[in-house]
JSON list of C-alpha atoms in Angstrom, two decimals:
[
{"chain": "A", "resi": 1, "resn": "MET", "atom": "CA", "xyz": [-33.67, 34.39, 91.56]},
{"chain": "A", "resi": 2, "resn": "SER", "atom": "CA", "xyz": [-35.91, 35.74, 89.01]},
{"chain": "A", "resi": 3, "resn": "GLU", "atom": "CA", "xyz": [-39.13, 37.68, 89.39]},
{"chain": "A", "resi": 4, "resn": "LYS", "atom": "CA", "xyz": [-41.18, 34.65, 87.92]},
{"chain": "A", "resi": 5, "resn": "SER", "atom": "CA", "xyz": [-39.58, 31.96, 90.21]},
{"chain": "A", "resi": 6, "resn": "THR", "atom": "CA", "xyz": [-39.92, 34.34, 93.02]},
{"chain": "A", "resi": 7, "resn": "PHE", "atom": "CA", "xyz": [-43.83, 34.34, 92.28]},
{"chain": "A", "resi": 8, "resn": "LEU", "atom": "CA", "xyz": [-43.99, 30.68, 92.00]},
{"chain": "A", "resi": 9, "resn": "HIS", "atom": "CA", "xyz": [-42.37, 29.61, 95.05]},
{"chain": "A", "resi": 10, "resn": "PRO", "atom": "CA", "xyz": [-45.25, 30.14, 97.42]},
{"chain": "A", "resi": 11, "resn": "LEU", "atom": "CA", "xyz": [-47.58, 28.19, 95.04]},
{"chain": "A", "resi": 12, "resn": "TRP", "atom": "CA", "xyz": [-45.16, 25.15, 95.01]},
{"chain": "A", "resi": 13, "resn": "ALA", "atom": "CA", "xyz": [-45.03, 25.37, 98.70]},
{"chain": "A", "resi": 14, "resn": "LEU", "atom": "CA", "xyz": [-48.77, 25.19, 98.74]},
{"chain": "A", "resi": 15, "resn": "PHE", "atom": "CA", "xyz": [-48.98, 22.42, 96.34]},
{"chain": "A", "resi": 16, "resn": "ALA", "atom": "CA", "xyz": [-46.40, 20.59, 98.50]},
{"chain": "A", "resi": 17, "resn": "LEU", "atom": "CA", "xyz": [-48.62, 21.01, 101.68]},
{"chain": "A", "resi": 18, "resn": "LEU", "atom": "CA", "xyz": [-51.67, 19.83, 99.83]},
{"chain": "A", "resi": 19, "resn": "VAL", "atom": "CA", "xyz": [-49.83, 16.80, 98.61]},
{"chain": "A", "resi": 20, "resn": "LEU", "atom": "CA", "xyz": [-48.36, 15.97, 101.74]},
{"chain": "A", "resi": 21, "resn": "GLY", "atom": "CA", "xyz": [-51.55, 16.45, 103.60]},
{"chain": "A", "resi": 22, "resn": "LEU", "atom": "CA", "xyz": [-50.04, 19.05, 106.07]},
{"chain": "A", "resi": 23, "resn": "PRO", "atom": "CA", "xyz": [-52.52, 21.65, 107.73]},
{"chain": "A", "resi": 24, "resn": "THR", "atom": "CA", "xyz": [-52.61, 24.27, 105.09]},
{"chain": "A", "resi": 25, "resn": "ALA", "atom": "CA", "xyz": [-56.17, 25.54, 106.76]},
{"chain": "A", "resi": 26, "resn": "ALA", "atom": "CA", "xyz": [-54.18, 26.39, 110.04]},
{"chain": "A", "resi": 27, "resn": "LEU", "atom": "CA", "xyz": [-51.36, 28.16, 107.78]},
{"chain": "A", "resi": 28, "resn": "LEU", "atom": "CA", "xyz": [-53.94, 30.19, 106.06]},
{"chain": "A", "resi": 29, "resn": "TRP", "atom": "CA", "xyz": [-56.38, 30.73, 108.68]},
{"chain": "A", "resi": 30, "resn": "PRO", "atom": "CA", "xyz": [-54.36, 31.08, 112.12]},
{"chain": "A", "resi": 31, "resn": "GLU", "atom": "CA", "xyz": [-55.76, 29.50, 114.96]},
{"chain": "A", "resi": 32, "resn": "ARG", "atom": "CA", "xyz": [-58.01, 31.65, 116.99]},
{"chain": "A", "resi": 33, "resn": "ASP", "atom": "CA", "xyz": [-57.20, 32.12, 120.87]},
{"chain": "A", "resi": 34, "resn": "PRO", "atom": "CA", "xyz": [-59.52, 30.54, 123.34]},
{"chain": "A", "resi": 35, "resn": "PRO", "atom": "CA", "xyz": [-61.95, 32.74, 124.95]},
{"chain": "A", "resi": 36, "resn": "ASP", "atom": "CA", "xyz": [-60.99, 33.37, 128.68]},
{"chain": "A", "resi": 37, "resn": "ASN", "atom": "CA", "xyz": [-62.82, 31.51, 131.29]},
{"chain": "A", "resi": 38, "resn": "TYR", "atom": "CA", "xyz": [-64.23, 33.77, 134.14]},
{"chain": "A", "resi": 39, "resn": "GLY", "atom": "CA", "xyz": [-65.68, 30.74, 136.12]},
{"chain": "A", "resi": 40, "resn": "ALA", "atom": "CA", "xyz": [-69.05, 28.50, 136.49]},
{"chain": "A", "resi": 41, "resn": "ILE", "atom": "CA", "xyz": [-72.62, 29.85, 136.44]},
{"chain": "A", "resi": 42, "resn": "PRO", "atom": "CA", "xyz": [-74.26, 28.98, 139.57]},
{"chain": "A", "resi": 43, "resn": "GLU", "atom": "CA", "xyz": [-76.75, 25.93, 139.75]},
{"chain": "A", "resi": 44, "resn": "PHE", "atom": "CA", "xyz": [-80.20, 27.58, 139.56]},
{"chain": "A", "resi": 45, "resn": "THR", "atom": "CA", "xyz": [-83.92, 26.72, 138.33]},
{"chain": "A", "resi": 46, "resn": "LEU", "atom": "CA", "xyz": [-86.33, 29.21, 136.58]},
{"chain": "A", "resi": 47, "resn": "ILE", "atom": "CA", "xyz": [-89.08, 28.95, 134.61]},
{"chain": "A", "resi": 48, "resn": "ASP", "atom": "CA", "xyz": [-88.95, 28.95, 130.60]},
{"chain": "A", "resi": 49, "resn": "GLN", "atom": "CA", "xyz": [-91.63, 30.69, 128.32]},
{"chain": "A", "resi": 50, "resn": "SER", "atom": "CA", "xyz": [-93.60, 27.42, 128.22]},
{"chain": "A", "resi": 51, "resn": "GLY", "atom": "CA", "xyz": [-94.03, 27.05, 132.04]},
{"chain": "A", "resi": 52, "resn": "ALA", "atom": "CA", "xyz": [-91.58, 24.32, 132.38]},
{"chain": "A", "resi": 53, "resn": "SER", "atom": "CA", "xyz": [-88.55, 24.40, 134.90]},
{"chain": "A", "resi": 54, "resn": "PHE", "atom": "CA", "xyz": [-85.24, 25.09, 133.12]},
{"chain": "A", "resi": 55, "resn": "GLY", "atom": "CA", "xyz": [-81.86, 25.30, 135.14]},
{"chain": "A", "resi": 56, "resn": "ARG", "atom": "CA", "xyz": [-78.07, 24.86, 134.56]},
{"chain": "A", "resi": 57, "resn": "ALA", "atom": "CA", "xyz": [-78.60, 21.02, 133.83]},
{"chain": "A", "resi": 58, "resn": "ASP", "atom": "CA", "xyz": [-80.45, 22.07, 130.59]},
{"chain": "A", "resi": 59, "resn": "MET", "atom": "CA", "xyz": [-77.61, 24.16, 129.23]},
{"chain": "A", "resi": 60, "resn": "GLU", "atom": "CA", "xyz": [-74.95, 21.38, 129.51]},
{"chain": "A", "resi": 61, "resn": "GLY", "atom": "CA", "xyz": [-73.43, 20.33, 126.22]},
{"chain": "A", "resi": 62, "resn": "SER", "atom": "CA", "xyz": [-74.47, 23.37, 124.26]},
{"chain": "A", "resi": 63, "resn": "VAL", "atom": "CA", "xyz": [-72.88, 26.83, 123.74]},
{"chain": "A", "resi": 64, "resn": "TRP", "atom": "CA", "xyz": [-75.39, 29.55, 125.04]},
{"chain": "A", "resi": 65, "resn": "VAL", "atom": "CA", "xyz": [-75.46, 33.48, 124.46]},
{"chain": "A", "resi": 66, "resn": "THR", "atom": "CA", "xyz": [-77.34, 35.08, 127.22]},
{"chain": "A", "resi": 67, "resn": "ASP", "atom": "CA", "xyz": [-78.80, 38.54, 127.50]},
{"chain": "A", "resi": 68, "resn": "PHE", "atom": "CA", "xyz": [-80.97, 40.38, 130.05]},
{"chain": "A", "resi": 69, "resn": "ILE", "atom": "CA", "xyz": [-84.23, 42.14, 129.10]},
{"chain": "A", "resi": 70, "resn": "PHE", "atom": "CA", "xyz": [-87.91, 42.98, 130.10]},
{"chain": "A", "resi": 71, "resn": "THR", "atom": "CA", "xyz": [-90.85, 43.13, 127.69]},
{"chain": "A", "resi": 72, "resn": "ARG", "atom": "CA", "xyz": [-91.87, 46.64, 129.25]},
{"chain": "A", "resi": 73, "resn": "CYS", "atom": "CA", "xyz": [-88.74, 48.06, 128.40]},
{"chain": "A", "resi": 74, "resn": "PRO", "atom": "CA", "xyz": [-88.86, 51.40, 126.61]},
{"chain": "A", "resi": 75, "resn": "ASP", "atom": "CA", "xyz": [-85.52, 51.81, 125.11]},
{"chain": "A", "resi": 76, "resn": "ILE", "atom": "CA", "xyz": [-82.42, 49.49, 125.14]},
{"chain": "A", "resi": 77, "resn": "CYS", "atom": "CA", "xyz": [-84.35, 45.97, 125.36]},
{"chain": "A", "resi": 78, "resn": "PRO", "atom": "CA", "xyz": [-85.98, 46.13, 121.94]},
{"chain": "A", "resi": 79, "resn": "VAL", "atom": "CA", "xyz": [-82.49, 46.70, 120.63]},
{"chain": "A", "resi": 80, "resn": "LEU", "atom": "CA", "xyz": [-80.75, 43.91, 122.41]},
{"chain": "A", "resi": 81, "resn": "SER", "atom": "CA", "xyz": [-83.31, 41.64, 121.43]},
{"chain": "A", "resi": 82, "resn": "ALA", "atom": "CA", "xyz": [-83.20, 42.84, 117.93]},
{"chain": "A", "resi": 83, "resn": "ARG", "atom": "CA", "xyz": [-79.50, 42.17, 117.84]},
{"chain": "A", "resi": 84, "resn": "MET", "atom": "CA", "xyz": [-79.85, 38.76, 119.27]},
{"chain": "A", "resi": 85, "resn": "ALA", "atom": "CA", "xyz": [-82.22, 37.79, 116.72]},
{"chain": "A", "resi": 86, "resn": "THR", "atom": "CA", "xyz": [-79.56, 38.51, 114.18]},
{"chain": "A", "resi": 87, "resn": "LEU", "atom": "CA", "xyz": [-77.70, 35.37, 115.46]},
{"chain": "A", "resi": 88, "resn": "LEU", "atom": "CA", "xyz": [-80.84, 33.42, 114.45]},
{"chain": "A", "resi": 89, "resn": "PRO", "atom": "CA", "xyz": [-79.64, 32.90, 110.64]},
{"chain": "A", "resi": 90, "resn": "LYS", "atom": "CA", "xyz": [-76.14, 32.31, 111.65]},
{"chain": "A", "resi": 91, "resn": "ILE", "atom": "CA", "xyz": [-77.28, 29.19, 113.88]},
{"chain": "A", "resi": 92, "resn": "GLU", "atom": "CA", "xyz": [-79.75, 28.07, 111.27]},
{"chain": "A", "resi": 93, "resn": "ASP", "atom": "CA", "xyz": [-77.19, 28.34, 108.46]},
{"chain": "A", "resi": 94, "resn": "ALA", "atom": "CA", "xyz": [-74.53, 26.60, 110.69]},
{"chain": "A", "resi": 95, "resn": "GLN", "atom": "CA", "xyz": [-76.66, 23.47, 111.78]},
{"chain": "A", "resi": 96, "resn": "PRO", "atom": "CA", "xyz": [-76.11, 20.95, 113.42]},
{"chain": "A", "resi": 97, "resn": "VAL", "atom": "CA", "xyz": [-74.00, 23.65, 115.21]},
{"chain": "A", "resi": 98, "resn": "ASP", "atom": "CA", "xyz": [-75.22, 23.70, 118.85]},
{"chain": "A", "resi": 99, "resn": "VAL", "atom": "CA", "xyz": [-75.41, 27.48, 119.76]},
{"chain": "A", "resi": 100, "resn": "ARG", "atom": "CA", "xyz": [-78.71, 28.63, 121.56]},
{"chain": "A", "resi": 101, "resn": "LEU", "atom": "CA", "xyz": [-80.06, 32.04, 122.71]},
{"chain": "A", "resi": 102, "resn": "LEU", "atom": "CA", "xyz": [-81.24, 32.65, 126.50]},
{"chain": "A", "resi": 103, "resn": "SER", "atom": "CA", "xyz": [-82.84, 35.80, 127.54]},
{"chain": "A", "resi": 104, "resn": "ILE", "atom": "CA", "xyz": [-83.66, 36.29, 131.23]},
{"chain": "A", "resi": 105, "resn": "SER", "atom": "CA", "xyz": [-86.14, 38.83, 132.23]},
{"chain": "A", "resi": 106, "resn": "VAL", "atom": "CA", "xyz": [-85.23, 41.58, 134.86]},
{"chain": "A", "resi": 107, "resn": "ASP", "atom": "CA", "xyz": [-89.07, 42.05, 135.36]},
{"chain": "A", "resi": 108, "resn": "PRO", "atom": "CA", "xyz": [-89.96, 38.61, 136.37]},
{"chain": "A", "resi": 109, "resn": "THR", "atom": "CA", "xyz": [-93.17, 39.63, 138.29]},
{"chain": "A", "resi": 110, "resn": "TYR", "atom": "CA", "xyz": [-94.72, 40.85, 135.04]},
{"chain": "A", "resi": 111, "resn": "ASP", "atom": "CA", "xyz": [-92.98, 38.79, 132.61]},
{"chain": "A", "resi": 112, "resn": "THR", "atom": "CA", "xyz": [-95.01, 35.41, 133.10]},
{"chain": "A", "resi": 113, "resn": "PRO", "atom": "CA", "xyz": [-94.45, 32.80, 130.61]},
{"chain": "A", "resi": 114, "resn": "PRO", "atom": "CA", "xyz": [-97.53, 34.01, 128.42]},
{"chain": "A", "resi": 115, "resn": "VAL", "atom": "CA", "xyz": [-95.95, 37.35, 128.29]},
{"chain": "A", "resi": 116, "resn": "LEU", "atom": "CA", "xyz": [-92.45, 36.00, 127.41]},
{"chain": "A", "resi": 117, "resn": "THR", "atom": "CA", "xyz": [-94.13, 33.50, 124.99]},
{"chain": "A", "resi": 118, "resn": "GLU", "atom": "CA", "xyz": [-95.80, 36.57, 123.15]},
{"chain": "A", "resi": 119, "resn": "TYR", "atom": "CA", "xyz": [-92.62, 38.36, 123.19]},
{"chain": "A", "resi": 120, "resn": "GLY", "atom": "CA", "xyz": [-90.72, 35.52, 121.68]},
{"chain": "A", "resi": 121, "resn": "ARG", "atom": "CA", "xyz": [-93.44, 35.28, 118.98]},
{"chain": "A", "resi": 122, "resn": "LYS", "atom": "CA", "xyz": [-93.01, 38.93, 117.74]},
{"chain": "A", "resi": 123, "resn": "LEU", "atom": "CA", "xyz": [-89.22, 37.98, 117.28]},
{"chain": "A", "resi": 124, "resn": "ASN", "atom": "CA", "xyz": [-89.93, 35.01, 115.50]},
{"chain": "A", "resi": 125, "resn": "ALA", "atom": "CA", "xyz": [-87.96, 33.12, 117.86]},
{"chain": "A", "resi": 126, "resn": "PRO", "atom": "CA", "xyz": [-87.97, 29.27, 117.53]},
{"chain": "A", "resi": 127, "resn": "SER", "atom": "CA", "xyz": [-88.46, 27.80, 120.96]},
{"chain": "A", "resi": 128, "resn": "ASP", "atom": "CA", "xyz": [-86.06, 25.20, 120.25]},
{"chain": "A", "resi": 129, "resn": "VAL", "atom": "CA", "xyz": [-83.16, 27.69, 120.11]},
{"chain": "A", "resi": 130, "resn": "TRP", "atom": "CA", "xyz": [-84.22, 30.64, 122.14]},
{"chain": "A", "resi": 131, "resn": "THR", "atom": "CA", "xyz": [-85.26, 30.32, 125.57]},
{"chain": "A", "resi": 132, "resn": "PHE", "atom": "CA", "xyz": [-86.61, 33.00, 127.69]},
{"chain": "A", "resi": 133, "resn": "LEU", "atom": "CA", "xyz": [-86.60, 32.66, 131.60]},
{"chain": "A", "resi": 134, "resn": "THR", "atom": "CA", "xyz": [-88.63, 34.16, 134.50]},
{"chain": "A", "resi": 135, "resn": "GLY", "atom": "CA", "xyz": [-89.39, 33.31, 138.29]},
{"chain": "A", "resi": 136, "resn": "GLU", "atom": "CA", "xyz": [-89.65, 34.43, 141.59]},
{"chain": "A", "resi": 137, "resn": "GLU", "atom": "CA", "xyz": [-87.99, 37.64, 141.71]},
{"chain": "A", "resi": 138, "resn": "GLN", "atom": "CA", "xyz": [-85.05, 37.42, 144.08]},
{"chain": "A", "resi": 139, "resn": "THR", "atom": "CA", "xyz": [-84.13, 34.22, 142.70]},
{"chain": "A", "resi": 140, "resn": "VAL", "atom": "CA", "xyz": [-84.01, 35.62, 139.08]},
{"chain": "A", "resi": 141, "resn": "TYR", "atom": "CA", "xyz": [-81.89, 38.49, 140.64]},
{"chain": "A", "resi": 142, "resn": "GLY", "atom": "CA", "xyz": [-79.56, 35.80, 142.15]},
{"chain": "A", "resi": 143, "resn": "VAL", "atom": "CA", "xyz": [-78.92, 34.17, 138.93]},
{"chain": "A", "resi": 144, "resn": "ILE", "atom": "CA", "xyz": [-78.32, 37.19, 137.28]},
{"chain": "A", "resi": 145, "resn": "GLU", "atom": "CA", "xyz": [-75.64, 38.15, 139.93]},
{"chain": "A", "resi": 146, "resn": "GLY", "atom": "CA", "xyz": [-74.50, 34.49, 139.41]},
{"chain": "A", "resi": 147, "resn": "PHE", "atom": "CA", "xyz": [-73.98, 35.57, 135.53]},
{"chain": "A", "resi": 148, "resn": "GLN", "atom": "CA", "xyz": [-71.64, 38.18, 137.01]},
{"chain": "A", "resi": 149, "resn": "GLN", "atom": "CA", "xyz": [-74.06, 40.84, 135.90]},
{"chain": "A", "resi": 150, "resn": "LEU", "atom": "CA", "xyz": [-75.89, 43.39, 137.78]},
{"chain": "A", "resi": 151, "resn": "VAL", "atom": "CA", "xyz": [-79.65, 44.61, 138.24]},
{"chain": "A", "resi": 152, "resn": "ASP", "atom": "CA", "xyz": [-80.97, 47.36, 140.11]},
{"chain": "A", "resi": 153, "resn": "VAL", "atom": "CA", "xyz": [-84.77, 48.12, 140.35]},
{"chain": "A", "resi": 154, "resn": "GLN", "atom": "CA", "xyz": [-86.50, 51.25, 141.47]},
{"chain": "A", "resi": 155, "resn": "ARG", "atom": "CA", "xyz": [-90.10, 51.28, 142.10]},
{"chain": "A", "resi": 156, "resn": "GLN", "atom": "CA", "xyz": [-92.08, 54.70, 142.43]},
{"chain": "A", "resi": 157, "resn": "ALA", "atom": "CA", "xyz": [-95.51, 55.20, 143.85]},
{"chain": "A", "resi": 158, "resn": "GLY", "atom": "CA", "xyz": [-97.94, 55.79, 141.15]},
{"chain": "A", "resi": 159, "resn": "LYS", "atom": "CA", "xyz": [-95.82, 54.55, 138.37]},
{"chain": "A", "resi": 160, "resn": "ASP", "atom": "CA", "xyz": [-96.68, 50.95, 136.88]},
{"chain": "A", "resi": 161, "resn": "ILE", "atom": "CA", "xyz": [-93.38, 50.19, 135.33]},
{"chain": "A", "resi": 162, "resn": "PRO", "atom": "CA", "xyz": [-90.33, 50.25, 137.63]},
{"chain": "A", "resi": 163, "resn": "ASP", "atom": "CA", "xyz": [-87.00, 51.81, 136.63]},
{"chain": "A", "resi": 164, "resn": "ILE", "atom": "CA", "xyz": [-84.94, 48.88, 135.87]},
{"chain": "A", "resi": 165, "resn": "LEU", "atom": "CA", "xyz": [-81.11, 49.30, 135.16]},
{"chain": "A", "resi": 166, "resn": "HIS", "atom": "CA", "xyz": [-79.59, 46.25, 134.10]},
{"chain": "A", "resi": 167, "resn": "SER", "atom": "CA", "xyz": [-76.67, 44.67, 132.22]},
{"chain": "A", "resi": 168, "resn": "GLN", "atom": "CA", "xyz": [-76.55, 45.33, 128.39]},
{"chain": "A", "resi": 169, "resn": "LYS", "atom": "CA", "xyz": [-73.98, 42.78, 127.74]},
{"chain": "A", "resi": 170, "resn": "PHE", "atom": "CA", "xyz": [-74.25, 39.53, 126.06]},
{"chain": "A", "resi": 171, "resn": "VAL", "atom": "CA", "xyz": [-72.80, 36.72, 127.96]},
{"chain": "A", "resi": 172, "resn": "LEU", "atom": "CA", "xyz": [-71.07, 33.63, 126.46]},
{"chain": "A", "resi": 173, "resn": "ILE", "atom": "CA", "xyz": [-71.43, 30.27, 128.22]},
{"chain": "A", "resi": 174, "resn": "ASP", "atom": "CA", "xyz": [-69.80, 27.10, 127.17]},
{"chain": "A", "resi": 175, "resn": "GLY", "atom": "CA", "xyz": [-71.06, 23.49, 127.50]},
{"chain": "A", "resi": 176, "resn": "ASP", "atom": "CA", "xyz": [-69.65, 23.11, 130.90]},
{"chain": "A", "resi": 177, "resn": "GLY", "atom": "CA", "xyz": [-71.51, 26.04, 132.21]},
{"chain": "A", "resi": 178, "resn": "ASP", "atom": "CA", "xyz": [-68.43, 28.41, 132.19]},
{"chain": "A", "resi": 179, "resn": "ILE", "atom": "CA", "xyz": [-68.60, 31.82, 131.37]},
{"chain": "A", "resi": 180, "resn": "ARG", "atom": "CA", "xyz": [-66.47, 32.56, 128.56]},
{"chain": "A", "resi": 181, "resn": "GLY", "atom": "CA", "xyz": [-66.93, 36.27, 127.74]},
{"chain": "A", "resi": 182, "resn": "PHE", "atom": "CA", "xyz": [-68.62, 39.32, 127.91]},
{"chain": "A", "resi": 183, "resn": "TYR", "atom": "CA", "xyz": [-69.98, 41.30, 124.66]},
{"chain": "A", "resi": 184, "resn": "ASP", "atom": "CA", "xyz": [-71.55, 44.48, 123.70]},
{"chain": "A", "resi": 185, "resn": "SER", "atom": "CA", "xyz": [-74.28, 44.28, 121.30]},
{"chain": "A", "resi": 186, "resn": "ASP", "atom": "CA", "xyz": [-72.95, 46.08, 118.20]},
{"chain": "A", "resi": 187, "resn": "PRO", "atom": "CA", "xyz": [-72.62, 44.03, 114.90]},
{"chain": "A", "resi": 188, "resn": "ASP", "atom": "CA", "xyz": [-68.59, 43.97, 114.81]},
{"chain": "A", "resi": 189, "resn": "THR", "atom": "CA", "xyz": [-68.65, 42.63, 118.70]},
{"chain": "A", "resi": 190, "resn": "LEU", "atom": "CA", "xyz": [-71.31, 40.00, 118.12]},
{"chain": "A", "resi": 191, "resn": "GLU", "atom": "CA", "xyz": [-69.36, 38.79, 115.10]},
{"chain": "A", "resi": 192, "resn": "SER", "atom": "CA", "xyz": [-66.51, 38.21, 117.48]},
{"chain": "A", "resi": 193, "resn": "LEU", "atom": "CA", "xyz": [-68.87, 36.40, 119.67]},
{"chain": "A", "resi": 194, "resn": "TRP", "atom": "CA", "xyz": [-70.02, 34.16, 117.20]},
{"chain": "A", "resi": 195, "resn": "LYS", "atom": "CA", "xyz": [-66.66, 33.30, 116.28]},
{"chain": "A", "resi": 196, "resn": "ASP", "atom": "CA", "xyz": [-65.66, 32.55, 119.94]},
{"chain": "A", "resi": 197, "resn": "ALA", "atom": "CA", "xyz": [-68.96, 30.50, 119.95]},
{"chain": "A", "resi": 198, "resn": "ARG", "atom": "CA", "xyz": [-67.77, 28.48, 117.22]},
{"chain": "A", "resi": 199, "resn": "TRP", "atom": "CA", "xyz": [-64.41, 28.05, 118.59]},
{"chain": "A", "resi": 200, "resn": "LEU", "atom": "CA", "xyz": [-65.92, 26.51, 121.67]},
{"chain": "A", "resi": 201, "resn": "LEU", "atom": "CA", "xyz": [-67.90, 24.19, 119.95]},
{"chain": "A", "resi": 202, "resn": "ASP", "atom": "CA", "xyz": [-64.79, 22.81, 117.94]},
{"chain": "A", "resi": 203, "resn": "HIS", "atom": "CA", "xyz": [-62.90, 22.76, 121.07]},
{"chain": "A", "resi": 204, "resn": "PRO", "atom": "CA", "xyz": [-65.06, 21.41, 123.90]},
{"chain": "A", "resi": 205, "resn": "GLU", "atom": "CA", "xyz": [-62.39, 20.19, 126.01]},
{"chain": "A", "resi": 206, "resn": "GLN", "atom": "CA", "xyz": [-61.11, 23.73, 126.48]}
]
């Protein structure tokens, strides 16, 4: 076979696939493996930044990216929130893709709805896309445990801000309320998270 015919062969194959209506996209861009399923999040009811109740039922049908922060956090939380905010343009550009963001405060006694509203304002967080949650302390910590994450609070006399050790993972929740992944906040991993989120939207039955 000549060099010319060797070169043309894949082009003719692609042309034939297009003419016959075969799934060329699947051949050119291999199907992504489904994200693992780590089980369902629990039923819960907390309070969002507007003061309204918010629970698992409000999450159904949408894909959610969840993280855990507190507004007085001096170090990692601003980084987590800034990284979460990088998903906002992706969500806006992909409309009507139904991906939403959820931040649960690990310092709920201080992080009241007005405090969370101000925190969201500084992040330019649209309230219809990014929800911030607070509530009674033990209830919040139970919810965090239900998301398969840990939080540890150490209070010291004379110190206003407690030492709070908490998860730095982003948790991906599908439209059925199942946990589908745990992700670090670096840009490459967030890109993988975004692709998994899009996959879940394209395959709601899986």
